[in-house]
Coordinates of C-alpha atoms in Angstrom, one line a residue:
Chain A
M1402 CA 48.1 71.9 92.4
V1403 CA 49.7 73.5 89.4
P1404 CA 51.0 76.6 91.4
R1405 CA 52.5 74.4 94.0
V1406 CA 54.2 72.0 91.3
A1407 CA 55.5 75.3 89.5
A1408 CA 57.0 76.5 92.6
A1409 CA 58.6 73.4 93.4
M1410 CA 60.1 73.4 89.7
W1411 CA 61.1 77.0 90.1
R1412 CA 63.1 76.0 93.2
F1413 CA 64.8 73.1 91.3
G1414 CA 65.8 75.3 88.7
I1415 CA 67.4 77.9 90.9
A1416 CA 69.4 75.1 92.6
E1417 CA 70.4 73.9 89.1
A1418 CA 71.5 77.5 87.9
V1419 CA 73.4 77.9 91.0
A1420 CA 75.3 74.5 90.8
Y1421 CA 76.2 75.1 87.1
R1422 CA 77.1 78.8 87.8
A1423 CA 80.6 78.6 86.4
S1424 CA 79.5 77.1 83.0
M1425 CA 76.7 79.6 83.0
F1426 CA 79.1 82.4 83.5
V1427 CA 81.2 81.3 80.3
W1428 CA 77.8 81.2 78.5
V1429 CA 77.3 84.7 79.4
L1430 CA 80.6 85.7 78.2
A1431 CA 80.3 83.9 75.1
T1432 CA 77.1 85.9 74.2
C1433 CA 78.9 89.2 74.2
F1434 CA 78.5 90.1 70.6
P1435 CA 76.7 93.3 71.4
L1436 CA 80.0 94.5 73.0
V1437 CA 81.7 93.6 69.8
S1438 CA 79.5 95.7 67.9
L1439 CA 79.8 98.4 70.5
A1440 CA 83.5 98.9 69.5
L1441 CA 82.8 99.4 65.9
W1442 CA 79.8 101.7 66.1
S1443 CA 81.2 103.8 69.0
Y1444 CA 84.2 104.4 66.8
L1445 CA 82.3 105.4 63.9
A1446 CA 80.1 107.9 65.9
E1447 CA 83.2 109.9 67.0
E1448 CA 83.0 111.7 63.7
G1449 CA 79.4 112.6 64.3
P1450 CA 76.0 110.9 65.0
I1451 CA 74.9 108.0 62.7
G1452 CA 71.1 107.6 62.0
G1453 CA 70.1 109.3 65.4
Y1454 CA 72.8 107.6 67.5
D1455 CA 75.7 109.5 68.9
R1456 CA 78.6 107.8 70.6
G1457 CA 76.6 107.6 74.1
G1458 CA 73.4 106.6 72.4
F1459 CA 75.4 103.5 70.9
V1460 CA 76.9 102.5 74.4
T1461 CA 73.5 102.6 75.9
Y1462 CA 71.8 100.7 73.0
F1463 CA 74.4 97.9 73.1
V1464 CA 74.9 97.4 76.8
A1465 CA 71.0 97.4 76.8
A1466 CA 70.9 94.8 74.1
F1467 CA 73.6 92.6 75.7
L1468 CA 71.4 92.8 79.2
I1469 CA 68.1 92.1 77.6
R1470 CA 69.6 89.3 75.3
Q1471 CA 70.6 87.8 78.8
L1472 CA 67.2 88.2 80.4
T1473 CA 65.1 86.8 77.5
S1474 CA 67.3 83.6 76.9
A1475 CA 65.9 80.1 76.7
W1476 CA 67.5 76.9 75.8
V1477 CA 64.6 74.5 75.7
C1478 CA 65.3 73.8 72.0
W1479 CA 68.6 72.0 72.9
D1480 CA 67.3 70.2 76.0
L1481 CA 64.0 69.0 74.5
T1482 CA 65.5 67.7 71.1
R1483 CA 68.1 65.7 73.2
Q1484 CA 65.3 64.3 75.4
I1485 CA 63.4 63.3 72.3
R1486 CA 66.3 61.8 70.6
L1487 CA 67.5 59.8 73.5
G1488 CA 64.0 58.8 74.9
E1489 CA 64.7 60.8 78.1
L1490 CA 61.4 62.4 77.6
D1491 CA 59.6 59.4 79.4
A1492 CA 60.7 60.6 82.7
L1493 CA 58.8 63.9 82.2
L1494 CA 55.8 62.3 80.7
L1495 CA 55.3 60.0 83.8
R1496 CA 55.2 63.2 86.1
P1497 CA 51.9 64.6 87.1
A1498 CA 52.8 68.0 85.4
H1499 CA 53.0 69.1 81.9
P1500 CA 56.7 68.6 80.5
V1501 CA 56.5 71.9 78.8
L1502 CA 55.9 73.5 82.3
H1503 CA 59.0 71.8 83.5
H1504 CA 61.0 73.4 80.7
M1505 CA 59.5 76.7 81.3
M1506 CA 60.2 76.9 84.8
S1507 CA 63.8 75.5 84.6
N1508 CA 64.4 78.0 81.9
F1509 CA 62.7 80.8 83.6
A1510 CA 64.6 80.0 87.0
A1511 CA 68.1 80.7 85.6
L1512 CA 67.2 84.1 84.7
P1513 CA 67.9 85.7 88.1
M1514 CA 71.2 83.9 88.0
R1515 CA 71.9 85.3 84.5
A1516 CA 71.0 89.1 85.4
F1517 CA 73.3 88.7 88.6
M1518 CA 76.2 87.8 86.5
A1519 CA 75.4 90.1 83.5
L1520 CA 74.5 93.2 85.4
P1521 CA 77.9 93.9 86.7
L1522 CA 79.6 93.0 83.2
G1523 CA 77.2 95.5 81.6
V1524 CA 77.9 98.3 84.3
G1525 CA 81.6 97.7 83.8
V1526 CA 81.4 98.1 80.1
L1527 CA 79.3 101.1 80.5
I1528 CA 82.0 102.6 82.7
F1529 CA 84.7 101.5 80.6
A1530 CA 83.2 103.0 77.4
G1531 CA 83.2 106.5 79.2
G1532 CA 79.4 106.2 80.0
G1533 CA 76.3 106.1 78.0
D1534 CA 73.1 108.3 77.6
P1535 CA 71.1 108.1 80.8
V1536 CA 68.0 105.7 81.0
A1537 CA 64.7 107.1 82.7
W1538 CA 63.0 105.1 85.4
G1539 CA 59.8 105.4 83.6
D1540 CA 61.4 103.6 80.6
V1541 CA 62.6 100.7 82.8
L1542 CA 59.1 100.1 83.9
R1543 CA 57.9 100.5 80.5
T1544 CA 60.4 97.9 79.4
L1545 CA 59.2 95.1 81.9
P1546 CA 56.0 94.0 80.1
T1547 CA 57.9 93.9 76.8
L1548 CA 60.7 91.7 78.5
A1549 CA 58.0 89.0 79.4
L1550 CA 56.7 89.2 76.0
A1551 CA 60.1 88.9 74.4
W1552 CA 61.0 85.8 76.4
G1553 CA 57.6 84.4 75.4
I1554 CA 58.5 84.8 71.6
V1555 CA 62.0 83.2 72.3
F1556 CA 60.7 80.2 74.3
S1557 CA 57.7 79.5 72.0
I1558 CA 59.8 79.6 68.9
Q1559 CA 62.4 77.3 70.4
L1560 CA 59.6 74.9 71.6
A1561 CA 58.0 74.9 68.1
V1562 CA 61.3 73.9 66.5
A1563 CA 62.2 71.5 69.2
C1564 CA 58.8 69.5 68.5
L1565 CA 60.3 69.0 64.9
A1566 CA 62.7 66.6 66.6
F1567 CA 59.8 64.0 66.7
W1568 CA 60.4 63.9 63.0
L1569 CA 63.9 65.1 62.4
T1570 CA 67.4 64.1 63.9
S1571 CA 68.8 67.9 63.2
A1572 CA 66.2 70.1 64.6
T1573 CA 68.7 72.0 66.8
S1574 CA 70.5 73.0 63.4
L1575 CA 67.3 74.5 62.1
Y1576 CA 67.2 76.6 65.2
E1577 CA 70.8 77.6 64.8
A1578 CA 69.9 78.7 61.2
W1579 CA 66.9 80.7 62.6
L1580 CA 69.3 82.3 65.1
A1581 CA 72.0 83.4 62.5
V1582 CA 69.0 85.2 60.7
H1583 CA 68.0 86.5 64.2
L1584 CA 71.4 88.0 64.8
V1585 CA 71.4 90.2 61.9
L1586 CA 67.7 91.3 61.8
S1587 CA 66.9 91.5 65.5
G1588 CA 69.0 94.6 66.4
Y1589 CA 71.8 92.4 68.1
L1590 CA 74.4 93.5 65.6
L1591 CA 73.1 96.9 64.9
P1592 CA 70.0 98.9 65.5
T1593 CA 67.6 97.8 63.0
S1594 CA 66.7 101.6 62.3
L1595 CA 70.0 101.9 60.7
F1596 CA 69.2 99.7 57.8
P1597 CA 68.1 101.2 54.5
E1598 CA 64.7 102.7 55.1
R1599 CA 62.5 100.4 53.0
F1600 CA 64.2 97.2 54.5
A1601 CA 64.1 98.6 57.9
E1602 CA 60.3 99.0 57.7
V1603 CA 59.8 95.3 56.6
I1604 CA 62.2 93.8 59.3
R1605 CA 61.0 95.7 62.2
V1606 CA 57.6 93.9 61.8
L1607 CA 59.3 90.4 61.8
P1608 CA 59.5 88.3 65.1
F1609 CA 63.2 88.7 65.2
H1610 CA 62.9 92.6 66.1
A1611 CA 59.9 92.0 68.5
A1612 CA 62.2 89.5 70.5
L1613 CA 65.2 92.0 71.0
G1614 CA 65.4 95.1 69.3
F1615 CA 62.1 96.5 70.4
P1616 CA 62.6 96.1 74.3
V1617 CA 66.0 97.5 73.8
E1618 CA 64.5 100.6 72.1
V1619 CA 61.9 101.0 74.6
L1620 CA 64.5 101.0 77.5
T1621 CA 66.7 103.7 75.7
G1622 CA 63.4 105.8 75.3
R1623 CA 63.6 105.9 71.4
L1624 CA 59.9 105.1 71.0
T1625 CA 56.9 107.2 71.0
H1626 CA 53.7 106.1 73.1
G1627 CA 51.9 105.1 69.9
A1628 CA 54.9 103.0 68.7
Y1629 CA 55.2 101.3 72.2
V1630 CA 51.5 100.3 72.1
E1631 CA 51.7 99.1 68.5
G1632 CA 54.9 97.2 69.4
I1633 CA 53.3 95.4 72.3
G1634 CA 50.5 94.4 70.0
L1635 CA 53.0 92.9 67.6
Q1636 CA 54.8 91.0 70.4
C1637 CA 51.5 89.4 71.6
F1638 CA 50.6 88.6 68.0
W1639 CA 53.9 86.7 67.5
V1640 CA 53.7 85.1 70.9
A1641 CA 50.3 83.8 70.1
C1642 CA 51.4 82.6 66.8
F1643 CA 54.2 80.6 67.9
S1644 CA 52.4 79.1 70.8
V1645 CA 49.7 77.7 68.6
L1646 CA 52.6 76.4 66.3
A1647 CA 54.3 74.9 69.3
A1648 CA 51.0 73.5 70.6
F1649 CA 50.0 71.8 67.3
S1650 CA 53.5 70.2 66.8
W1651 CA 53.7 69.0 70.2
R1652 CA 50.5 67.3 70.1
R1653 CA 51.0 65.9 66.6
G1654 CA 54.7 64.8 67.6
L1655 CA 53.9 63.0 70.7
T1656 CA 51.8 60.4 69.0
R1657 CA 55.0 59.6 67.0
Y1658 CA 57.3 59.4 70.3
G1659 CA 58.9 56.1 70.4
S1660 CA 60.0 56.5 73.8
V1661 CA 63.1 54.4 73.5
G1662 CA 65.1 56.9 71.5
A1663 CA 64.7 57.5 67.8
Chain B
M909 CA 114.7 59.9 67.0
S910 CA 116.3 63.2 65.7
A911 CA 114.5 66.7 65.7
G912 CA 113.7 66.4 62.2
E913 CA 112.4 63.0 62.2
R914 CA 110.2 63.9 65.2
R915 CA 108.7 66.9 63.1
V916 CA 108.1 64.5 60.1
G917 CA 106.4 62.2 62.6
A918 CA 103.9 64.9 63.8
I919 CA 103.1 65.9 60.3
R920 CA 102.1 62.3 59.3
V921 CA 100.1 61.9 62.6
A922 CA 98.2 65.0 61.7
A923 CA 97.8 63.9 58.0
A924 CA 96.7 60.6 59.2
Q925 CA 94.1 61.7 61.7
F926 CA 92.7 64.2 59.2
R927 CA 92.2 61.5 56.8
V928 CA 90.2 59.4 59.2
C929 CA 88.1 62.6 60.1
V930 CA 87.5 62.9 56.4
L931 CA 86.1 59.6 55.7
R932 CA 83.9 59.8 58.8
A933 CA 82.6 63.3 57.6
L934 CA 81.9 61.7 54.1
Q935 CA 79.8 59.3 56.1
Y936 CA 77.8 61.7 57.7
R937 CA 76.8 64.0 54.9
M938 CA 73.9 65.7 56.6
Q939 CA 76.7 67.6 58.5
F940 CA 77.6 69.3 55.1
W941 CA 74.4 71.4 56.0
T942 CA 74.4 71.4 59.7
E943 CA 78.2 72.3 60.2
G944 CA 79.5 73.7 56.8
V945 CA 76.7 75.7 55.6
L946 CA 75.7 76.9 59.0
G947 CA 79.1 77.6 59.6
V948 CA 79.5 79.9 56.5
A949 CA 76.2 81.7 57.3
W950 CA 77.4 82.5 61.1
S951 CA 80.6 83.9 59.7
L952 CA 79.1 85.9 56.9
M953 CA 76.5 87.4 59.1
G954 CA 79.1 89.6 60.5
I955 CA 79.3 91.5 57.2
A956 CA 76.0 93.1 57.8
P957 CA 77.1 95.8 60.2
L958 CA 80.1 96.6 57.7
L959 CA 77.8 97.0 54.7
V960 CA 75.4 99.0 56.8
A961 CA 78.1 101.3 58.0
M962 CA 79.4 102.0 54.5
Q963 CA 75.8 103.6 54.0
Y964 CA 76.8 106.3 56.3
R965 CA 80.7 106.4 55.9
S966 CA 83.0 106.1 53.1
E967 CA 85.6 104.2 55.1
V968 CA 86.0 102.5 58.5
A969 CA 89.5 103.3 60.2
G970 CA 91.0 103.9 56.8
W971 CA 89.4 100.8 55.2
G972 CA 87.1 100.9 52.2
V973 CA 84.5 98.6 50.9
G974 CA 86.9 96.3 49.1
G975 CA 89.5 96.5 52.1
L976 CA 86.7 95.3 54.6
L977 CA 85.8 92.5 52.2
V978 CA 89.3 91.1 52.5
L979 CA 89.2 91.7 56.1
T980 CA 85.9 89.7 56.4
G981 CA 87.3 87.1 54.1
V982 CA 90.4 86.7 56.2
F983 CA 88.3 86.6 59.5
T984 CA 86.1 83.9 57.8
I985 CA 89.2 81.8 57.0
M986 CA 90.5 81.9 60.4
S987 CA 87.1 81.0 61.9
G988 CA 86.9 78.2 59.4
I989 CA 90.4 76.9 60.6
Y990 CA 89.4 77.3 64.2
G991 CA 86.2 75.6 63.6
A992 CA 87.6 72.7 61.6
M993 CA 90.8 72.0 63.2
V994 CA 91.5 73.8 66.6
Q995 CA 88.1 73.5 68.4
P996 CA 87.4 69.9 67.7
A997 CA 90.5 68.9 68.9
L998 CA 90.4 70.8 72.1
A999 CA 87.0 69.5 72.9
E1000 CA 88.3 66.0 72.2
S1001 CA 91.3 66.2 74.5
M1002 CA 89.6 68.0 77.1
A1003 CA 86.9 65.1 77.2
H1004 CA 90.0 62.7 77.4
I1005 CA 91.6 64.7 80.2
R1006 CA 88.1 64.5 82.1
R1007 CA 87.6 60.7 81.7
G1008 CA 91.2 59.9 82.1
S1009 CA 91.4 58.1 78.7
L1010 CA 94.4 60.6 77.9
D1011 CA 96.5 57.6 78.9
Y1012 CA 95.9 56.1 75.6
L1013 CA 97.4 59.1 73.9
L1014 CA 100.4 59.4 76.2
L1015 CA 101.4 56.1 75.5
R1016 CA 101.8 56.6 71.8
P1017 CA 105.2 57.1 70.3
V1018 CA 104.5 60.6 69.5
D1019 CA 104.7 63.8 71.3
A1020 CA 101.6 63.9 73.6
M1021 CA 100.8 67.7 72.7
V1022 CA 100.8 66.8 68.9
S1023 CA 98.3 63.9 69.7
C1024 CA 96.1 66.3 71.6
V1025 CA 96.0 69.2 69.0
T1026 CA 95.4 66.4 66.2
A1027 CA 92.8 64.5 68.0
M1028 CA 89.9 65.7 66.1
Y1029 CA 88.8 67.4 62.9
S1030 CA 85.6 68.8 61.7
P1031 CA 86.3 68.8 57.9
W1032 CA 83.0 70.2 56.9
R1033 CA 83.8 73.4 58.3
L1034 CA 86.6 74.1 56.0
L1035 CA 83.7 75.2 53.7
E1036 CA 84.3 78.4 55.7
V1037 CA 87.9 78.8 54.4
V1038 CA 86.5 78.3 50.8
A1039 CA 83.9 81.0 51.2
G1040 CA 86.7 83.3 53.0
V1041 CA 89.2 82.8 50.0
G1042 CA 86.1 83.9 47.7
L1043 CA 85.4 87.0 49.6
V1044 CA 89.3 87.8 49.7
T1045 CA 89.5 87.3 45.8
V1046 CA 86.3 89.8 45.2
G1047 CA 87.8 92.2 47.6
I1048 CA 91.3 92.4 46.1
H1049 CA 89.6 92.4 42.7
R1050 CA 87.5 95.4 43.8
E1051 CA 90.5 97.3 45.1
G1052 CA 92.8 96.2 42.0
V1053 CA 95.6 95.9 44.2
F1054 CA 96.8 92.5 43.4
A1055 CA 100.5 91.7 43.9
W1056 CA 102.6 88.5 44.4
E1057 CA 104.7 90.0 47.2
G1058 CA 101.5 91.1 49.0
L1059 CA 100.1 87.5 48.3
A1060 CA 103.1 85.9 49.7
L1061 CA 103.5 88.1 52.8
G1062 CA 99.8 87.8 53.5
V1063 CA 99.9 84.0 53.4
A1064 CA 103.0 84.1 55.5
L1065 CA 101.2 86.3 58.3
A1066 CA 98.0 84.0 58.0
F1067 CA 100.2 81.0 58.8
L1068 CA 101.7 82.8 61.9
G1069 CA 98.0 83.6 62.7
V1070 CA 97.1 79.9 62.6
V1071 CA 100.2 79.3 64.9
V1072 CA 98.9 81.6 67.3
L1073 CA 95.4 80.1 67.4
Y1074 CA 96.9 76.7 68.0
A1075 CA 99.1 78.3 70.8
M1076 CA 95.8 79.6 72.5
G1077 CA 94.4 76.4 72.2
V1078 CA 97.1 74.7 73.9
L1079 CA 97.0 77.3 76.6
M1080 CA 93.4 76.6 77.2
L1081 CA 94.3 72.7 77.2
A1082 CA 96.9 73.3 79.8
A1083 CA 94.4 75.0 82.0
S1084 CA 92.0 72.3 81.8
F1085 CA 94.3 69.9 83.5
R1086 CA 93.7 71.9 86.7
A1087 CA 89.9 73.0 86.2
L1088 CA 87.6 70.5 84.7
R1089 CA 84.5 71.1 82.6
L1090 CA 85.9 73.9 80.5
E1091 CA 84.6 72.6 77.4
N1092 CA 82.5 75.7 77.0
L1093 CA 85.6 77.8 77.2
T1094 CA 86.2 76.9 73.5
F1095 CA 83.0 78.5 72.6
M1096 CA 84.1 81.6 74.5
L1097 CA 87.4 81.8 72.6
E1098 CA 85.4 81.5 69.4
A1099 CA 82.8 84.4 70.9
M1100 CA 86.2 86.6 71.3
L1101 CA 87.4 85.9 67.9
D1102 CA 84.5 88.0 66.6
F1103 CA 86.4 91.1 67.7
G1104 CA 88.7 90.3 64.9
R1105 CA 86.0 91.1 62.4
W1106 CA 86.8 94.9 62.6
P1107 CA 90.1 96.4 61.8
I1108 CA 92.4 96.8 64.7
G1109 CA 92.4 100.7 64.2
V1110 CA 88.9 100.7 65.6
F1111 CA 90.1 100.1 69.0
R1112 CA 91.8 102.8 71.2
G1113 CA 94.6 102.7 73.6
L1114 CA 94.4 99.8 76.1
L1115 CA 91.9 97.9 74.0
K1116 CA 94.3 97.9 71.0
A1117 CA 97.4 96.8 73.0
F1118 CA 95.3 94.0 74.5
F1119 CA 94.1 93.0 71.1
T1120 CA 97.6 93.1 69.5
F1121 CA 99.6 91.6 72.3
V1122 CA 97.5 89.7 75.1
F1123 CA 94.9 88.4 72.8
P1124 CA 96.5 88.9 69.3
L1125 CA 93.6 89.3 67.0
A1126 CA 95.6 91.8 65.1
V1127 CA 98.1 89.0 64.1
L1128 CA 94.9 86.8 63.2
T1129 CA 93.0 89.0 60.8
T1130 CA 94.3 92.6 60.5
F1131 CA 98.0 92.0 59.7
P1132 CA 97.2 89.5 56.8
A1133 CA 94.4 91.6 55.3
E1134 CA 96.9 94.6 55.4
A1135 CA 99.4 92.4 53.5
L1136 CA 97.1 91.1 50.9
L1137 CA 96.1 94.6 50.4
G1138 CA 99.6 95.9 50.0
Q1139 CA 99.4 98.1 52.8
S1140 CA 101.6 96.3 55.2
R1141 CA 103.7 98.7 57.4
A1142 CA 107.4 97.9 57.6
G1143 CA 108.1 95.7 60.7
T1144 CA 104.7 94.1 60.7
L1145 CA 106.3 90.7 59.9
G1146 CA 108.8 91.3 62.7
V1147 CA 106.2 92.2 65.2
A1148 CA 104.0 89.2 64.2
V1149 CA 107.0 86.7 64.4
L1150 CA 107.8 87.9 67.8
I1151 CA 104.4 87.5 69.1
T1152 CA 103.9 84.3 67.5
L1153 CA 107.3 83.0 69.0
S1154 CA 106.3 84.2 72.5
F1155 CA 103.0 82.6 72.2
M1156 CA 104.5 79.2 71.1
F1157 CA 107.1 79.5 74.0
A1158 CA 104.4 80.1 76.6
A1159 CA 102.1 77.4 75.2
R1160 CA 104.8 74.7 75.3
I1161 CA 105.8 75.8 79.0
A1162 CA 102.2 75.8 80.2
W1163 CA 101.7 72.4 78.5
N1164 CA 104.7 70.9 80.3
R1165 CA 103.6 72.2 83.5
G1166 CA 99.8 71.3 83.0
I1167 CA 100.6 67.7 82.1
R1168 CA 102.3 67.2 85.4
H1169 CA 99.0 67.6 86.8
Y1170 CA 97.5 64.9 85.2
T1171 CA 96.8 62.0 87.4
S1172 CA 95.2 59.6 85.0
A1173 CA 91.6 58.2 85.6
S1174 CA 89.1 60.3 87.2
S1175 CA 91.7 63.2 87.3

């Protein structure tokens, strides 16, 4: 039963992504900040490598960061908070499948479309910037599980924050505040290893880095096998933490749901 | 109406709209946090890469720490003005165009373009302007380069930058007469503005020309910041005036063409 329902939701999500392709393309372009960073760091690296990154290294890093950000994106926070506020959640609650499954599949189904739009952009930037360091096929394979876990972190934290909408009216703003911190500490603006050493050690265990910087470093072949296994463990830990948090606030919140809009 | 009277009328319309939006903003005080403080946080996070870069290099394209603070300050001011005045007006007008309720704006005895660019304000985001002025002050103090001429030139160039920002907004608005559902284009423009966080000298060749003339971020941030630091090159003002005038001209032409495509309800 569940797999069939999930498959139907997946097809529905794909159709939705195709229908809103133009607006999705603009969203892809609007999350081009790694390319903004690329301009700065590749300029700085012309005089010599910085913290283990030469010019080609930066090009690969930021193009990878741009692509991985696209492949791990979710927006359940905005959708679910709106549904809770306006009472639209009713329709989902009446269905014979869990509302979270619906959001999971509709967020998940947009990823192929996003990849399809982001890949040519990434390749274009790679060529325009004069090429980057090559990426090994083995590293691409090693990145796949980290991508799934990174998406899990992003989705579960968004879900946990969205459930606060059962109590608060501005839950999305809370997530946007989280996002502002995320951008600085995740490796989105700059590789986290460039921060001063003591500081870098601390932020590299936080969920921000696990959700973006870690997969990027795996893809660009910058981690030893030990660090890879450790990183995956850390990702699992954060997914578990946020999932428990999300499940807890979902259950508590649903009892408060007034259904006619709050 | 004479040209002079019309201009006074436009300013009075803008002031009246702004007053209404301030009153509304004071009603929704929660937005102080959700719009104002968050906006400041988003603008300031961009300073992190510059601070880290300073650990490895003593300057970025000829800009020291103080200079970069001034530049980030100018960027924060521009981003605040965009978020407080340009973006809300664009989003509101685009919604009017989509719904066909632009009719009511067209019927007013003011220039329709003025009505559109003053359609809405988000006053809380002006908090970013305050934060930006603070950063500029700290940066200038650190460099110890304060001069009245520099300040005057910087303010004049920043004003031109705001005009360019509005002109780019009008160009987008004109485009939305043809293609609907372009609200998120305003977010894309905001994302593109981020390139203005770095000194224009960071870009090379084609990109540098692109960010000076086609998408003139240099006019928005680098030029005013240079002037405030007393490092303005001769002719900068001339270039800025020329770019601004051509953008104003292009925006007005595009607007006049775009509005002809407006077919009222359900256009």
